[in-house]
CSV table of C-alpha atoms and ligand atoms in Angstrom, one decimal:
chain,number,residue,atom,x,y,z
A,12,UNK,CA,-0.8,-13.9,-47.6
A,13,UNK,CA,-3.7,-15.9,-49.1
A,14,UNK,CA,-7.3,-14.7,-49.0
A,15,UNK,CA,-8.3,-16.8,-46.0
A,16,UNK,CA,-5.4,-15.5,-43.9
A,17,UNK,CA,-6.1,-11.9,-45.1
A,18,UNK,CA,-9.8,-12.2,-44.1
A,19,UNK,CA,-8.8,-13.6,-40.7
A,20,UNK,CA,-6.4,-10.7,-40.2
A,21,UNK,CA,-9.2,-8.2,-40.8
A,22,UNK,CA,-11.3,-9.9,-38.1
A,23,UNK,CA,-9.1,-8.8,-35.3
A,24,UNK,CA,-10.3,-7.8,-31.9
A,25,UNK,CA,-8.9,-4.4,-31.5
A,26,UNK,CA,-9.0,-2.6,-28.2
A,27,UNK,CA,-11.7,-0.2,-29.6
A,28,UNK,CA,-13.8,-3.1,-30.7
A,29,UNK,CA,-13.4,-4.7,-27.3
A,30,UNK,CA,-14.4,-1.4,-25.6
A,31,UNK,CA,-17.5,-1.1,-27.8
A,32,UNK,CA,-18.5,-4.7,-26.9
A,33,UNK,CA,-18.1,-3.9,-23.2
A,34,UNK,CA,-20.2,-0.8,-23.8
A,35,UNK,CA,-22.9,-3.0,-25.2
A,36,UNK,CA,-23.2,-4.7,-21.7
A,37,UNK,CA,-24.3,-1.3,-20.3
A,38,UNK,CA,-27.3,-0.1,-22.3
A,39,UNK,CA,-27.3,3.2,-20.5
A,40,UNK,CA,-23.8,3.9,-21.7
A,41,UNK,CA,-23.2,6.8,-24.0
A,42,UNK,CA,-19.7,5.8,-25.1
A,43,UNK,CA,-17.9,8.2,-22.8
A,44,UNK,CA,-15.6,5.5,-21.5
A,45,UNK,CA,-14.8,4.3,-25.0
A,46,UNK,CA,-13.7,7.8,-25.9
A,47,UNK,CA,-11.6,8.2,-22.7
A,48,UNK,CA,-10.0,4.8,-23.4
A,49,UNK,CA,-9.2,5.8,-27.0
A,50,UNK,CA,-7.3,8.9,-25.7
A,51,UNK,CA,-5.4,6.7,-23.2
A,52,UNK,CA,-4.5,4.4,-26.0
A,53,UNK,CA,-3.3,7.3,-28.1
A,54,UNK,CA,-1.1,8.4,-25.2
A,55,UNK,CA,0.3,4.9,-24.9
A,56,UNK,CA,1.1,4.8,-28.6
A,57,UNK,CA,2.8,8.1,-28.4
A,58,UNK,CA,4.9,7.1,-25.5
A,59,UNK,CA,5.7,3.7,-27.1
A,60,UNK,CA,7.0,5.5,-30.1
A,61,UNK,CA,9.0,8.0,-28.0
A,62,UNK,CA,10.5,5.2,-25.9
A,63,UNK,CA,11.5,3.3,-29.1
A,64,UNK,CA,13.2,6.4,-30.5
A,65,UNK,CA,14.7,7.6,-27.2
A,66,UNK,CA,18.2,6.4,-27.8
A,67,UNK,CA,18.3,7.8,-31.3
A,68,UNK,CA,16.7,11.1,-30.5
A,69,UNK,CA,18.9,11.6,-27.5
A,70,UNK,CA,15.8,12.0,-25.4
A,71,UNK,CA,17.4,10.1,-22.6
A,72,UNK,CA,19.1,11.9,-19.8
A,73,UNK,CA,18.4,14.1,-16.9
A,74,UNK,CA,16.2,17.1,-17.6
A,75,UNK,CA,17.7,18.9,-14.7
A,76,UNK,CA,14.5,18.9,-12.7
A,77,UNK,CA,13.5,16.9,-9.6
A,78,UNK,CA,10.0,15.4,-9.5
A,79,UNK,CA,7.6,15.7,-6.6
A,80,UNK,CA,9.1,12.7,-4.9
A,81,UNK,CA,12.5,14.5,-5.3
A,82,UNK,CA,12.9,14.9,-1.6
A,83,UNK,CA,13.5,11.1,-1.6
A,84,UNK,CA,16.3,11.4,-4.1
A,85,UNK,CA,14.4,10.5,-7.3
A,86,UNK,CA,15.3,12.5,-10.4
A,87,UNK,CA,13.0,13.2,-13.3
A,88,UNK,CA,14.2,12.2,-16.7
A,89,UNK,CA,13.3,13.8,-20.0
A,90,UNK,CA,11.1,10.9,-21.1
A,91,UNK,CA,9.1,11.2,-17.9
A,92,UNK,CA,8.4,14.9,-18.6
A,93,UNK,CA,7.4,14.2,-22.2
A,94,UNK,CA,5.2,11.2,-21.3
A,95,UNK,CA,3.5,13.3,-18.6
A,96,UNK,CA,2.7,16.1,-21.1
A,97,UNK,CA,1.4,13.6,-23.6
A,98,UNK,CA,-1.0,11.9,-21.1
A,99,UNK,CA,-2.2,15.2,-19.5
A,100,UNK,CA,-3.0,16.6,-23.0
A,101,UNK,CA,-4.6,13.3,-24.2
A,102,UNK,CA,-6.8,13.0,-21.1
A,103,UNK,CA,-7.9,16.7,-21.0
A,104,UNK,CA,-8.6,16.8,-24.7
A,105,UNK,CA,-10.8,13.7,-24.4
A,106,UNK,CA,-13.4,16.0,-22.8
A,107,UNK,CA,-14.2,13.1,-20.5
A,108,UNK,CA,-12.0,13.8,-17.5
A,109,UNK,CA,-12.5,16.0,-14.5
A,110,UNK,CA,-9.6,15.4,-12.0
A,111,UNK,CA,-6.2,14.0,-12.9
A,112,UNK,CA,-3.5,12.8,-10.6
A,113,UNK,CA,0.0,12.2,-12.0
A,114,UNK,CA,3.1,11.0,-10.4
A,115,UNK,CA,4.9,13.9,-12.0
A,116,UNK,CA,2.6,16.7,-10.7
A,117,UNK,CA,2.6,17.7,-7.1
A,118,UNK,CA,-1.0,18.9,-7.1
A,119,UNK,CA,-4.0,17.3,-8.7
A,120,UNK,CA,-5.1,18.8,-12.0
A,121,UNK,CA,-8.7,20.1,-12.2
A,122,UNK,CA,-9.8,20.2,-15.8
A,123,UNK,CA,-11.4,23.5,-17.0
A,124,UNK,CA,-15.2,23.5,-17.0
A,125,UNK,CA,-15.8,23.5,-20.8
A,126,UNK,CA,-13.7,20.3,-21.2
A,127,UNK,CA,-14.9,18.5,-18.1
A,128,UNK,CA,-16.2,15.0,-18.2
A,129,UNK,CA,-17.2,12.4,-15.6
A,130,UNK,CA,-14.0,10.5,-15.0
A,131,UNK,CA,-11.0,10.9,-12.7
A,132,UNK,CA,-7.7,9.3,-13.8
A,133,UNK,CA,-4.7,8.6,-11.5
A,134,UNK,CA,-1.6,7.7,-13.5
A,135,UNK,CA,2.1,7.2,-13.5
A,136,UNK,CA,3.0,8.2,-17.1
A,137,UNK,CA,6.4,6.4,-17.1
A,138,UNK,CA,7.0,4.1,-14.2
A,139,UNK,CA,10.4,2.5,-13.8
A,140,UNK,CA,12.3,5.4,-15.1
A,141,UNK,CA,15.6,4.4,-13.6
A,142,UNK,CA,15.5,1.6,-16.2
A,143,UNK,CA,15.3,3.9,-19.2
A,144,UNK,CA,19.0,4.2,-19.8
A,145,UNK,CA,19.6,0.5,-20.1
A,146,UNK,CA,16.6,-0.3,-22.3
A,147,UNK,CA,14.7,-2.4,-19.7
A,148,UNK,CA,10.9,-2.5,-19.9
A,149,UNK,CA,9.1,0.5,-18.4
A,150,UNK,CA,5.4,1.3,-18.4
A,151,UNK,CA,2.4,3.6,-17.8
A,152,UNK,CA,-0.1,2.7,-15.0
A,153,UNK,CA,-3.6,4.1,-14.7
A,154,UNK,CA,-6.7,3.8,-12.5
A,155,UNK,CA,-10.1,5.4,-13.3
A,156,UNK,CA,-12.8,6.6,-11.0
A,157,UNK,CA,-16.2,8.2,-11.7
A,158,UNK,CA,-16.7,11.8,-10.5
A,159,UNK,CA,-19.6,12.4,-8.1
A,160,UNK,CA,-20.5,15.8,-9.4
A,161,UNK,CA,-18.4,17.3,-12.2
A,162,UNK,CA,-19.5,20.9,-11.3
A,163,UNK,CA,-18.2,20.5,-7.8
A,164,UNK,CA,-15.1,18.3,-8.2
A,165,UNK,CA,-12.9,18.0,-5.1
A,166,UNK,CA,-9.8,16.1,-4.1
A,167,UNK,CA,-12.2,13.7,-2.3
A,168,UNK,CA,-13.1,12.4,-5.8
A,169,UNK,CA,-9.7,10.8,-6.1
A,170,UNK,CA,-9.1,10.1,-2.4
A,171,UNK,CA,-11.3,7.0,-2.6
A,172,UNK,CA,-10.6,3.4,-1.8
A,173,UNK,CA,-9.5,1.2,-4.7
A,174,UNK,CA,-12.7,-0.7,-4.4
A,175,UNK,CA,-14.4,2.3,-6.0
A,176,UNK,CA,-12.3,2.1,-9.2
A,177,UNK,CA,-14.2,1.4,-12.3
A,178,UNK,CA,-11.2,0.4,-14.5
A,179,UNK,CA,-7.5,0.1,-14.3
A,180,UNK,CA,-4.6,-0.9,-16.6
A,181,UNK,CA,-1.0,-0.6,-17.6
A,182,UNK,CA,0.9,-0.4,-20.8
A,183,UNK,CA,4.3,-2.0,-20.9
A,184,UNK,CA,7.0,-0.7,-23.3
A,185,UNK,CA,9.2,-3.7,-23.7
A,186,UNK,CA,10.2,-6.2,-26.4
A,187,UNK,CA,6.6,-5.7,-27.4
A,188,UNK,CA,4.1,-3.0,-26.4
A,189,UNK,CA,1.3,-4.6,-24.3
A,190,UNK,CA,-1.7,-2.9,-22.8
A,191,UNK,CA,-3.4,-4.8,-20.0
A,192,UNK,CA,-6.9,-3.6,-19.0
A,193,UNK,CA,-9.7,-4.4,-16.7
A,194,UNK,CA,-13.1,-2.7,-16.6
A,195,UNK,CA,-14.2,-4.9,-13.7
A,196,UNK,CA,-15.1,-7.8,-16.0
A,197,UNK,CA,-11.9,-9.8,-16.0
A,198,UNK,CA,-8.5,-8.9,-17.5
A,199,UNK,CA,-7.5,-8.7,-21.1
A,200,UNK,CA,-4.1,-8.0,-22.7
A,201,UNK,CA,-3.6,-6.3,-26.1
A,202,UNK,CA,-0.4,-6.1,-28.0
A,203,UNK,CA,0.4,-3.2,-30.3
A,204,UNK,CA,0.7,-4.4,-33.9
A,205,UNK,CA,3.2,-1.8,-35.3
A,206,UNK,CA,2.2,-2.5,-38.9
A,207,UNK,CA,-1.5,-1.6,-38.1
A,208,UNK,CA,-0.9,0.9,-35.3
A,209,UNK,CA,-3.6,-1.0,-33.4
A,210,UNK,CA,-3.7,-2.8,-30.0
A,211,UNK,CA,-4.9,-6.4,-30.8
A,212,UNK,CA,-6.4,-8.8,-28.2
A,213,UNK,CA,-3.6,-11.3,-27.6
A,214,UNK,CA,-4.2,-12.3,-24.0
A,215,UNK,CA,-8.0,-12.8,-23.5
A,216,UNK,CA,-9.4,-13.3,-20.0
A,217,UNK,CA,-6.0,-13.5,-18.2
A,218,UNK,CA,-6.2,-15.7,-15.1
A,219,UNK,CA,-3.2,-15.8,-12.7
A,220,UNK,CA,-2.2,-19.3,-11.6
A,221,UNK,CA,-3.3,-20.1,-8.1
A,222,UNK,CA,0.3,-20.7,-7.0
A,223,UNK,CA,3.5,-19.7,-8.6
A,224,UNK,CA,7.2,-20.6,-8.6
A,225,UNK,CA,8.6,-17.1,-8.6
A,226,UNK,CA,9.0,-14.4,-5.9
A,227,UNK,CA,10.0,-10.9,-6.8
A,228,UNK,CA,11.4,-8.4,-4.3
A,229,UNK,CA,14.3,-6.1,-3.8
A,230,UNK,CA,16.4,-8.3,-1.5
A,231,UNK,CA,18.9,-5.5,-0.9
A,232,UNK,CA,16.4,-4.2,1.6
A,233,UNK,CA,16.3,-7.5,3.6
A,234,UNK,CA,18.2,-6.3,6.7
A,235,UNK,CA,15.4,-3.7,7.3
A,236,UNK,CA,12.4,-6.1,6.8
A,237,UNK,CA,10.0,-7.0,9.5
A,238,UNK,CA,9.7,-10.6,10.7
A,239,UNK,CA,6.8,-11.8,8.5
A,240,UNK,CA,8.4,-10.6,5.3
A,241,UNK,CA,11.8,-12.0,6.3
A,242,UNK,CA,10.2,-15.4,7.2
A,243,UNK,CA,8.2,-15.5,4.0
A,244,UNK,CA,11.2,-14.9,1.8
A,245,UNK,CA,13.2,-17.5,3.8
A,246,UNK,CA,10.4,-20.0,3.1
A,247,UNK,CA,10.5,-19.1,-0.7
A,248,UNK,CA,14.2,-20.2,-0.6
A,249,UNK,CA,13.9,-23.1,1.9
A,250,UNK,CA,10.3,-24.4,1.7
A,251,UNK,CA,9.2,-26.4,4.7
A,252,UNK,CA,6.7,-28.6,2.8
A,253,UNK,CA,9.3,-30.5,0.6
A,254,UNK,CA,8.4,-28.4,-2.5
A,255,UNK,CA,11.2,-26.9,-4.7
A,256,UNK,CA,12.5,-23.4,-3.8
A,257,UNK,CA,11.0,-20.5,-5.7
A,258,UNK,CA,13.0,-18.7,-8.3
A,259,UNK,CA,13.8,-15.0,-7.7
A,260,UNK,CA,13.1,-12.5,-10.5
A,261,UNK,CA,13.3,-8.8,-10.0
A,262,UNK,CA,13.4,-6.2,-12.7
A,263,UNK,CA,12.8,-3.1,-10.5
A,264,UNK,CA,10.1,-1.8,-12.9
A,265,UNK,CA,6.7,-2.5,-11.4
A,266,UNK,CA,4.9,-2.9,-14.7
A,267,UNK,CA,7.4,-5.6,-15.9
A,268,UNK,CA,7.5,-7.4,-12.6
A,269,UNK,CA,3.7,-7.4,-12.3
A,270,UNK,CA,3.2,-8.4,-15.9
A,271,UNK,CA,5.4,-11.5,-15.4
A,272,UNK,CA,3.6,-12.3,-12.1
A,273,UNK,CA,0.2,-12.0,-13.8
A,274,UNK,CA,1.2,-14.3,-16.7
A,275,UNK,CA,3.4,-16.9,-14.9
A,276,UNK,CA,2.1,-16.6,-11.3
A,277,UNK,CA,4.0,-16.1,-8.1
A,278,UNK,CA,4.3,-13.1,-5.8
A,279,UNK,CA,5.6,-9.5,-6.1
A,280,UNK,CA,6.5,-7.8,-2.8
A,281,UNK,CA,7.4,-4.2,-2.0
A,282,UNK,CA,7.1,-4.4,1.8
A,283,UNK,CA,7.5,-1.8,4.5
A,284,UNK,CA,10.9,-1.7,6.1
A,285,UNK,CA,12.7,0.2,8.9
A,286,UNK,CA,13.8,2.9,6.5
A,287,UNK,CA,10.5,3.2,4.6
A,288,UNK,CA,7.7,2.3,7.1
A,289,UNK,CA,5.1,2.9,4.3
A,290,UNK,CA,7.0,1.0,1.6
A,291,UNK,CA,7.9,2.8,-1.6
A,292,UNK,CA,5.0,2.3,-4.1
A,293,UNK,CA,2.3,4.9,-4.5
A,294,UNK,CA,-1.3,4.0,-3.6
A,295,UNK,CA,-3.3,5.8,-6.3
A,296,UNK,CA,-1.3,5.0,-9.4
A,297,UNK,CA,0.8,1.9,-8.5
A,298,UNK,CA,-0.8,-0.1,-5.7
A,299,UNK,CA,-4.5,0.4,-6.6
A,300,UNK,CA,-4.4,-0.3,-10.4
A,301,UNK,CA,-2.2,-3.3,-10.0
A,302,UNK,CA,-4.3,-4.7,-7.1
A,303,UNK,CA,-7.5,-4.2,-9.1
A,304,UNK,CA,-5.9,-6.2,-12.0
A,305,UNK,CA,-4.6,-8.9,-9.7
A,306,UNK,CA,-8.0,-9.4,-8.1
A,307,UNK,CA,-9.8,-9.4,-11.5
A,308,UNK,CA,-7.4,-12.1,-12.6
A,309,UNK,CA,-8.1,-14.3,-9.6
A,310,UNK,CA,-5.1,-13.3,-7.4
A,311,UNK,CA,-4.9,-11.2,-4.3
A,312,UNK,CA,-3.3,-8.0,-3.0
A,313,UNK,CA,-2.4,-7.3,0.6
A,314,UNK,CA,-0.8,-4.5,2.5
A,315,UNK,CA,0.5,-6.5,5.5
A,316,UNK,CA,-2.6,-5.4,7.4
A,317,UNK,CA,-5.6,-5.7,5.0
A,318,UNK,CA,-6.8,-6.0,1.4
A,319,UNK,CA,-4.9,-3.3,-0.6
A,320,UNK,CA,-8.0,-2.0,-2.4
A,321,UNK,CA,-9.5,-1.1,0.9
A,322,UNK,CA,-6.9,1.6,1.7
A,323,UNK,CA,-8.6,5.0,2.1
A,324,UNK,CA,-5.9,7.4,0.9
A,325,UNK,CA,-5.6,10.8,2.7
A,326,UNK,CA,-3.0,12.2,0.3
A,327,UNK,CA,-2.6,11.8,-3.5
A,328,UNK,CA,1.0,10.7,-3.4
A,329,UNK,CA,0.6,8.4,-0.4
A,330,UNK,CA,2.6,5.2,-0.3
A,331,UNK,CA,1.8,1.7,0.9
A,332,UNK,CA,3.5,-1.7,1.4
A,333,UNK,CA,2.2,-4.2,-1.1
A,334,UNK,CA,2.2,-8.0,-1.6
A,335,UNK,CA,0.4,-9.1,-4.7
A,336,UNK,CA,0.1,-12.1,-7.0
A,337,UNK,CA,-1.1,-15.7,-6.9
A,338,UNK,CA,-4.0,-16.4,-4.5
A,339,UNK,CA,-2.2,-19.1,-2.5
A,340,UNK,CA,1.1,-17.3,-2.3
A,341,UNK,CA,-0.5,-14.2,-0.9
A,342,UNK,CA,-2.5,-16.3,1.4
A,343,UNK,CA,0.7,-17.6,2.9
A,344,UNK,CA,2.1,-14.1,3.6
A,345,UNK,CA,-1.3,-13.1,5.1
A,346,UNK,CA,-1.1,-16.0,7.5
A,347,UNK,CA,2.4,-15.0,8.6
A,348,UNK,CA,1.2,-11.4,9.4
A,349,UNK,CA,-1.9,-12.8,11.1
A,350,UNK,CA,0.3,-15.0,13.3
A,351,UNK,CA,2.6,-12.1,14.2
A,352,UNK,CA,-0.3,-9.8,15.2
A,353,UNK,CA,-1.9,-12.5,17.3
A,354,UNK,CA,1.4,-12.9,19.3
A,355,UNK,CA,1.9,-9.1,19.6
B,419,LIG,P1,11.7,4.4,-10.7
B,419,LIG,O1,10.6,5.0,-11.5
B,419,LIG,O2,12.5,5.4,-9.8
B,419,LIG,O3,12.6,3.5,-11.5
B,419,LIG,O4,11.0,3.5,-9.6
B,419,LIG,C1,10.3,2.4,-10.0
B,419,LIG,C2,9.4,1.9,-9.0
B,419,LIG,O5,8.5,2.9,-8.6
B,419,LIG,C3,8.6,0.6,-9.4
B,419,LIG,O6,8.3,0.6,-10.8
B,419,LIG,C4,9.5,-0.5,-9.0
B,419,LIG,O7,8.8,-1.7,-8.7
B,419,LIG,C5,10.2,0.0,-7.7
B,419,LIG,O8,10.1,1.4,-7.8
B,419,LIG,C6,11.6,-0.4,-7.6
B,419,LIG,O9,12.1,0.1,-6.5
B,419,LIG,P2,13.6,-0.3,-5.9
B,419,LIG,O10,14.6,0.2,-6.9
B,419,LIG,O11,13.7,0.3,-4.6
B,419,LIG,O12,13.7,-1.8,-5.9
């Protein structure tokens, strides 16, 4: 590498440098968020490394436990357990968190007083775990809130609408490891450079195309869909305006499906159906963070009734139907639901 290329390589926008720049926009800031983020980044690096080694280390396989969603037949895998431990430890040891909600823990975790800070983090440490055994992309999803009073933390601090979130993101463990983050000022994507061990800004200011050519849904559930969802998917395949049909892409790992939607445009749907009237995906650590990112990137997110970020959750593991993606594509499904409710 010549000197010019070497010099350019040292001028990289790492995620820490980015966070410090953002911090500079808030003169009152004391760097607490930057410290919290650096602990999240550490957790992501640790999980990325564990995912990469999983096949070799025989970490894959059932741990013999059932997670809190177990009543619905979901099994917890060893990597999930490990990832959860990693994130809980990383978040608690940051000294900046107060209440934690994890997909893997039935109850919220209240951090002990000496280590308490002003943030609440809701997270799914390893989403898409049914994809682990076949090496398909999986990810960590997180949403961050500010505590009202850290000496009197309650569940209400996390049972807030998504509009109160101050930051959200996901890390995708795939062919590359990519961390996508929004602190409410647009969306940026950082890719892990394994030679440096640093997340480098590779996708600045991500904007989702206004309209996309892809729809993403588990069509195996089609016979249980309601009329607006069924009609929308029919229109994707047989457009009425003379346009080309949309392509179907569905990985079954929300982080990977949403990442593609964010970059290429289109729509991701996990609707309600007759079997699951509340859909499948969890409000606090799937629906809210992804909706926050979509809106920050210029897209939309809708529940079938209203803007997804306006849900007021009453339980930490609550589920909701979700339609998110390109602005115009979500607009179309919104109009189908509006037409249905006006004839009801
Ligand atoms: P798993 O963690 O059980 O693999 O579930 C993944 C997930 O929560 C989300 O990441 C996917 O978008 C969705 O479920 C896939 O659900 P279906 O398998 O019902 O399509």
